[in-house]
Tab-separated table of C-alpha atoms in Angstrom:
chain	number	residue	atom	x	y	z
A	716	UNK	CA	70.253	-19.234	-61.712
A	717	UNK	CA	68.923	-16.051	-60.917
A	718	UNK	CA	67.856	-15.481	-57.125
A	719	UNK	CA	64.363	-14.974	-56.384
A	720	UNK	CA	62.902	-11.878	-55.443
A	721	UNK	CA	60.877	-12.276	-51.672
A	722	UNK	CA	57.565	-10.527	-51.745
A	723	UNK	CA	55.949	-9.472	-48.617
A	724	UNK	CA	52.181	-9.215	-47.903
A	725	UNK	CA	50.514	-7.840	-45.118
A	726	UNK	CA	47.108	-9.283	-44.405
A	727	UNK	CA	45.069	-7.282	-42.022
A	728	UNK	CA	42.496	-9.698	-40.170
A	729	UNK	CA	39.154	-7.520	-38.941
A	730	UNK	CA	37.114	-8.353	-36.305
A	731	UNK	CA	33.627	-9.079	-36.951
A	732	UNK	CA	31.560	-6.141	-35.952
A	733	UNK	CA	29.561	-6.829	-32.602
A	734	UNK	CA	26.018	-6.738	-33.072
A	735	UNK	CA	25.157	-8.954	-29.751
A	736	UNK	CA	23.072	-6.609	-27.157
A	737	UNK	CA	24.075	-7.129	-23.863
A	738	UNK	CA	22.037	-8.972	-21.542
A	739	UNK	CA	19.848	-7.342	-18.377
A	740	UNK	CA	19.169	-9.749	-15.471
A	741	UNK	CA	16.584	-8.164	-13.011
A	742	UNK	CA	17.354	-8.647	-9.531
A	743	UNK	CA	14.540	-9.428	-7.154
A	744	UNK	CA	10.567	-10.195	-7.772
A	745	UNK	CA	8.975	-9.320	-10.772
A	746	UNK	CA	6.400	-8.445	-10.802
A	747	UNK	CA	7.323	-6.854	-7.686
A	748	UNK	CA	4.465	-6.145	-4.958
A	749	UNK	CA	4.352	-2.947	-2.939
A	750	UNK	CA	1.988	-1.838	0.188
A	751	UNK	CA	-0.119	1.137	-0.702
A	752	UNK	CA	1.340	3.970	0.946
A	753	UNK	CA	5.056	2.569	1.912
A	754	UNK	CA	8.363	3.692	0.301
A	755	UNK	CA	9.700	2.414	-3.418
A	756	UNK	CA	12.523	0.578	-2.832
A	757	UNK	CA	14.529	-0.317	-5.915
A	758	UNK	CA	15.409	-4.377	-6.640
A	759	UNK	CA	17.871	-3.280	-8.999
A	760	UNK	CA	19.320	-5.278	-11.749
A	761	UNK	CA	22.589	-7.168	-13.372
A	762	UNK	CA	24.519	-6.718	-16.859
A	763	UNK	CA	26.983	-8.591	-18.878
A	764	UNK	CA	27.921	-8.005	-22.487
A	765	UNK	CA	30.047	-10.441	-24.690
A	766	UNK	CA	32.538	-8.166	-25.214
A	767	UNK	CA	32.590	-5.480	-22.629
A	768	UNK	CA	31.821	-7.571	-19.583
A	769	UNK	CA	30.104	-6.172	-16.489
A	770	UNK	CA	27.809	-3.205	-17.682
A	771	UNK	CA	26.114	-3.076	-14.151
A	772	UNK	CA	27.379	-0.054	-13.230
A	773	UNK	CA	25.805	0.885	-16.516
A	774	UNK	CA	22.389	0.562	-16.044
A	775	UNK	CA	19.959	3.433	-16.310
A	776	UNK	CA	16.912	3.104	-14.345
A	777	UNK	CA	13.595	4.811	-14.918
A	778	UNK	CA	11.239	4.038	-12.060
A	779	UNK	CA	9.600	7.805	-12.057
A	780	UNK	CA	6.392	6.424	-12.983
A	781	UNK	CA	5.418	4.555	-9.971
A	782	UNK	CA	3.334	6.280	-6.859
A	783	UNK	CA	2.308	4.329	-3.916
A	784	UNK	CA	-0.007	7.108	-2.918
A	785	UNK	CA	-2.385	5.433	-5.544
A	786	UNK	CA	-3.545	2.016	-6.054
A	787	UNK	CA	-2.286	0.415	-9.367
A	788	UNK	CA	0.365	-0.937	-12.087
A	789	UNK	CA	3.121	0.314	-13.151
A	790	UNK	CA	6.385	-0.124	-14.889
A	791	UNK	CA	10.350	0.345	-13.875
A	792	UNK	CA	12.502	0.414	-17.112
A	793	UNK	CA	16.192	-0.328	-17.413
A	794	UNK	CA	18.291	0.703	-20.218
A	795	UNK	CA	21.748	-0.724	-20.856
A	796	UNK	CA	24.102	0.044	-24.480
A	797	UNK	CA	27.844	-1.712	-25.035
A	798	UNK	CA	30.510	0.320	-26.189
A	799	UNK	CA	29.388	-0.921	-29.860
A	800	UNK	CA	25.928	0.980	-29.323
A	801	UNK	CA	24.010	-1.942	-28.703
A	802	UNK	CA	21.269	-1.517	-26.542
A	803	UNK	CA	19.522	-3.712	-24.525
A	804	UNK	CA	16.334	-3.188	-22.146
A	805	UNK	CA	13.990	-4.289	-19.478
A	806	UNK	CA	10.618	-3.761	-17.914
A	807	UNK	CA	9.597	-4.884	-14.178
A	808	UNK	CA	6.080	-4.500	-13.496
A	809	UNK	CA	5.367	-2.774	-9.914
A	810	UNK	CA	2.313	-3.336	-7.872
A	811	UNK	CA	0.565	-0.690	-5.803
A	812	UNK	CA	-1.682	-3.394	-3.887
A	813	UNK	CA	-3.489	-2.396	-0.008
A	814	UNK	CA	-3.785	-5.583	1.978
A	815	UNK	CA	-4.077	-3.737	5.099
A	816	UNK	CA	-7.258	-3.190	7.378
A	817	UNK	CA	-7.974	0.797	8.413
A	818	UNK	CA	-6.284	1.505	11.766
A	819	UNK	CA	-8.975	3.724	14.355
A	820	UNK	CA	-8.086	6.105	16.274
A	821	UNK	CA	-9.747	9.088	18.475
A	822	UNK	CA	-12.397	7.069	19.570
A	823	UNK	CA	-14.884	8.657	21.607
A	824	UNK	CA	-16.510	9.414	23.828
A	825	UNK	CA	-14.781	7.801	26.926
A	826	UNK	CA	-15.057	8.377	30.521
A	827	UNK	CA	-18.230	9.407	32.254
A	828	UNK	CA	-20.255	11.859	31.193
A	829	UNK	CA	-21.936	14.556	32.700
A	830	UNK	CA	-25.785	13.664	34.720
A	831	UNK	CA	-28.330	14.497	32.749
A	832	UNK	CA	-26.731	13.749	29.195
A	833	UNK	CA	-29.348	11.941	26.852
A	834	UNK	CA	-27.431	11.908	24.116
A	835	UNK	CA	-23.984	12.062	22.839
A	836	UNK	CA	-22.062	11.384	19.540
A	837	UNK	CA	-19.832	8.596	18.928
A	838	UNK	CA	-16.853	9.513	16.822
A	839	UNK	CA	-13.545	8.169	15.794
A	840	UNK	CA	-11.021	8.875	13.147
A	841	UNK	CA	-8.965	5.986	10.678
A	842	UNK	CA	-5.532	6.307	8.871
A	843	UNK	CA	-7.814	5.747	5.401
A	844	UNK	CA	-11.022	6.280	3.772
A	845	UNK	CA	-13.462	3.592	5.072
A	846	UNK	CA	-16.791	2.711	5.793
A	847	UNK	CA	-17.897	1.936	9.710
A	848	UNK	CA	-20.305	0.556	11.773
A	849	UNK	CA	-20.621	-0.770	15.102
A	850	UNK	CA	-22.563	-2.959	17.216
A	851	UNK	CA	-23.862	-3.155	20.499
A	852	UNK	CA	-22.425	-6.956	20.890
A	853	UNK	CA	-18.847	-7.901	20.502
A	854	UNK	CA	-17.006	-9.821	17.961
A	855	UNK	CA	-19.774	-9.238	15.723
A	856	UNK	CA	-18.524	-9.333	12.346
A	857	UNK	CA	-18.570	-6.233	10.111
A	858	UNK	CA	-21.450	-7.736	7.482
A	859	UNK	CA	-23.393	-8.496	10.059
A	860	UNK	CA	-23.326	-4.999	11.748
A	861	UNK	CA	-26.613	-2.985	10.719
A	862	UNK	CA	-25.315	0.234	12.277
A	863	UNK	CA	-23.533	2.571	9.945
A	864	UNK	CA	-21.352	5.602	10.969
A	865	UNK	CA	-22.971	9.044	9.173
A	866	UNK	CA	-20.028	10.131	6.557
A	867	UNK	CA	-19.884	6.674	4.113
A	868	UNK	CA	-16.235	6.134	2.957
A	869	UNK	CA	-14.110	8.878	5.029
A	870	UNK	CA	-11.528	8.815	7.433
A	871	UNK	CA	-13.498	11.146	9.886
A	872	UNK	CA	-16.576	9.292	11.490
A	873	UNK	CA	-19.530	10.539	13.586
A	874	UNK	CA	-22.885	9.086	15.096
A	875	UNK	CA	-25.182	10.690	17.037
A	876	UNK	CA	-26.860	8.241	20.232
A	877	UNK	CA	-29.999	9.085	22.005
A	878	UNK	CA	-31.716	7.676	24.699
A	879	UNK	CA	-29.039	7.515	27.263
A	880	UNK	CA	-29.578	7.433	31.149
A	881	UNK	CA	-28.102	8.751	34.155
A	882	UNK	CA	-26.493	5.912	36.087
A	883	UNK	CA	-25.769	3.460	33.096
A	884	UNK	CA	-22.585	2.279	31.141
A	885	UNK	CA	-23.093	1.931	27.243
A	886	UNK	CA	-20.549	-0.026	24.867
A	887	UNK	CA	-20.148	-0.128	21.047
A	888	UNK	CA	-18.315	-2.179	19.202
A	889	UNK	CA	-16.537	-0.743	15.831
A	890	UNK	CA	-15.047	-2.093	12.787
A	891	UNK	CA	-14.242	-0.543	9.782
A	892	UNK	CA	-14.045	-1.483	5.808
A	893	UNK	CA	-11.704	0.113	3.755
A	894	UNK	CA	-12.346	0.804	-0.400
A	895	UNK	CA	-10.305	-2.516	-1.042
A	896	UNK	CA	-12.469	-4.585	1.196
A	897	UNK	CA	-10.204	-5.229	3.963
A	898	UNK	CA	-12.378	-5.420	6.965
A	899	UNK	CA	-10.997	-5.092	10.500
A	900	UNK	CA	-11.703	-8.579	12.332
A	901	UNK	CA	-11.301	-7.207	16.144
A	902	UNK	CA	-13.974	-4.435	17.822
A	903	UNK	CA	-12.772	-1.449	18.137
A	904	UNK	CA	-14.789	-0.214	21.643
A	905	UNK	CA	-16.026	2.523	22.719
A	906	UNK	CA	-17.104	2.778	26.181
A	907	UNK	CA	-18.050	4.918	28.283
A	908	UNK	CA	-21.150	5.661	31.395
A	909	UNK	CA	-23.590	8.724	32.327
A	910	UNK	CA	-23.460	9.527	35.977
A	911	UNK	CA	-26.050	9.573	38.803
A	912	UNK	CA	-28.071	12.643	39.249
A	913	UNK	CA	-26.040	12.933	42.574
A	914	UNK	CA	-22.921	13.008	40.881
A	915	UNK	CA	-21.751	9.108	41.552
A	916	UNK	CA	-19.730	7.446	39.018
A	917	UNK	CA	-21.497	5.070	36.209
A	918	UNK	CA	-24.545	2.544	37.513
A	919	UNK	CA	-24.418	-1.022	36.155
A	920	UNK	CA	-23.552	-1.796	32.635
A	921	UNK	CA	-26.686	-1.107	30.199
A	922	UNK	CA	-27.109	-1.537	26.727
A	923	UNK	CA	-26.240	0.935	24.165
A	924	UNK	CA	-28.083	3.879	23.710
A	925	UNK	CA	-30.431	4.361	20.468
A	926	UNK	CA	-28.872	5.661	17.569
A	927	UNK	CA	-30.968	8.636	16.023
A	928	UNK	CA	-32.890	8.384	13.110
């Protein structure tokens, strides 16, 4: 019989597009908590894609909106895309938070002052706006203080005292609130004496000196 004529066929197999986003895997705390005031340092984050692999390297970050100069929330965003176009993103939620008590400084005055001073004003400075008072009795806490620094919520503070003798040692006792409520919970002193007429050092220890009206 005759001989059969072979026929060839090419079938040409195509992949199924890829439509599967790749996946982001934040790195670290999220939300993730910062101290008012300290540096932003970036957790990072992880890619893998089903067909592409690792996209790490990949990963565009976007953290411009965050400040921790001001008290708040805000949000890092991380954008990934496979080499199909598939994008995939992320949000991590950052945390502005103060937690921290104000830190004094500058007290004054110190020392003995001059004979003959009656009155004198009791400064200091803190690394914040705050509100201070002070006592003339230690470890007293700062609700309970009824003497308030002249300036309200500042980080310059002044006072002016009245009444004070020649020959007698005066102490206050500070503490300070900040705007988030974090109250120092040790005295901040301020000591200091008014010599004798005759020029001697400080008498015994007195009381504090009245604050003006």
């Amino acid at each position: 019989g005759n001989d059969a004529d072979i026929v060839f066929r090419t079938v040409n197999v195509n992949a199924a597009p890829d439509t599967t986003n790749p996946v982001i895997t934040l790195v670290g705390d999220n939300p993730q908590t910062i101290e008012f005031g300290d540096d932003y340092t970036e957790l990072s984050a992880t890619s893998t894609d089903n067909v592409d692999g690792d996209l790490s390297g990949s990963i565009v970050i976007d953290s411009t909106a965050v400040s921790t100069s001001t008290l708040g929330s805000y949000e890092v965003y991380y954008t990934v895309s496979d080499s199909a176009s598939n994008i995939q993103t992320a949000t991590r939620t950052v945390q502005v938070v103060d937690t921290v008590s104000p830190v004094a400084s500058s007290l004054a005055p110190s020392g003995t002052l001059s004979a003959g001073t009656s009155e004198t004003n009791l400064s200091l400075s803190t690394n914040e706006d705050a509100l201070c008072k002070y006592s003339l009795t230690a470890d007293t806490s700062f609700d309970a203080m009824t003497n308030t620094f002249d300036q309200g919520a500042s980080t310059s503070h002044s006072h002016q005292i009245t009444g004070l003798a020649n020959g007698q040692s005066y102490n206050y006792y500070v503490r300070c609130q900040d705007d988030s409520g974090n109250t120092n919970t040790i005295d901040y002193p301020i000591s200091f004496s008014v010599a004798n007429s005759t020029g001697g050092g400080g008498g015994g220890g007195g009381g504090g000196g009245g604050g003006s009206s």
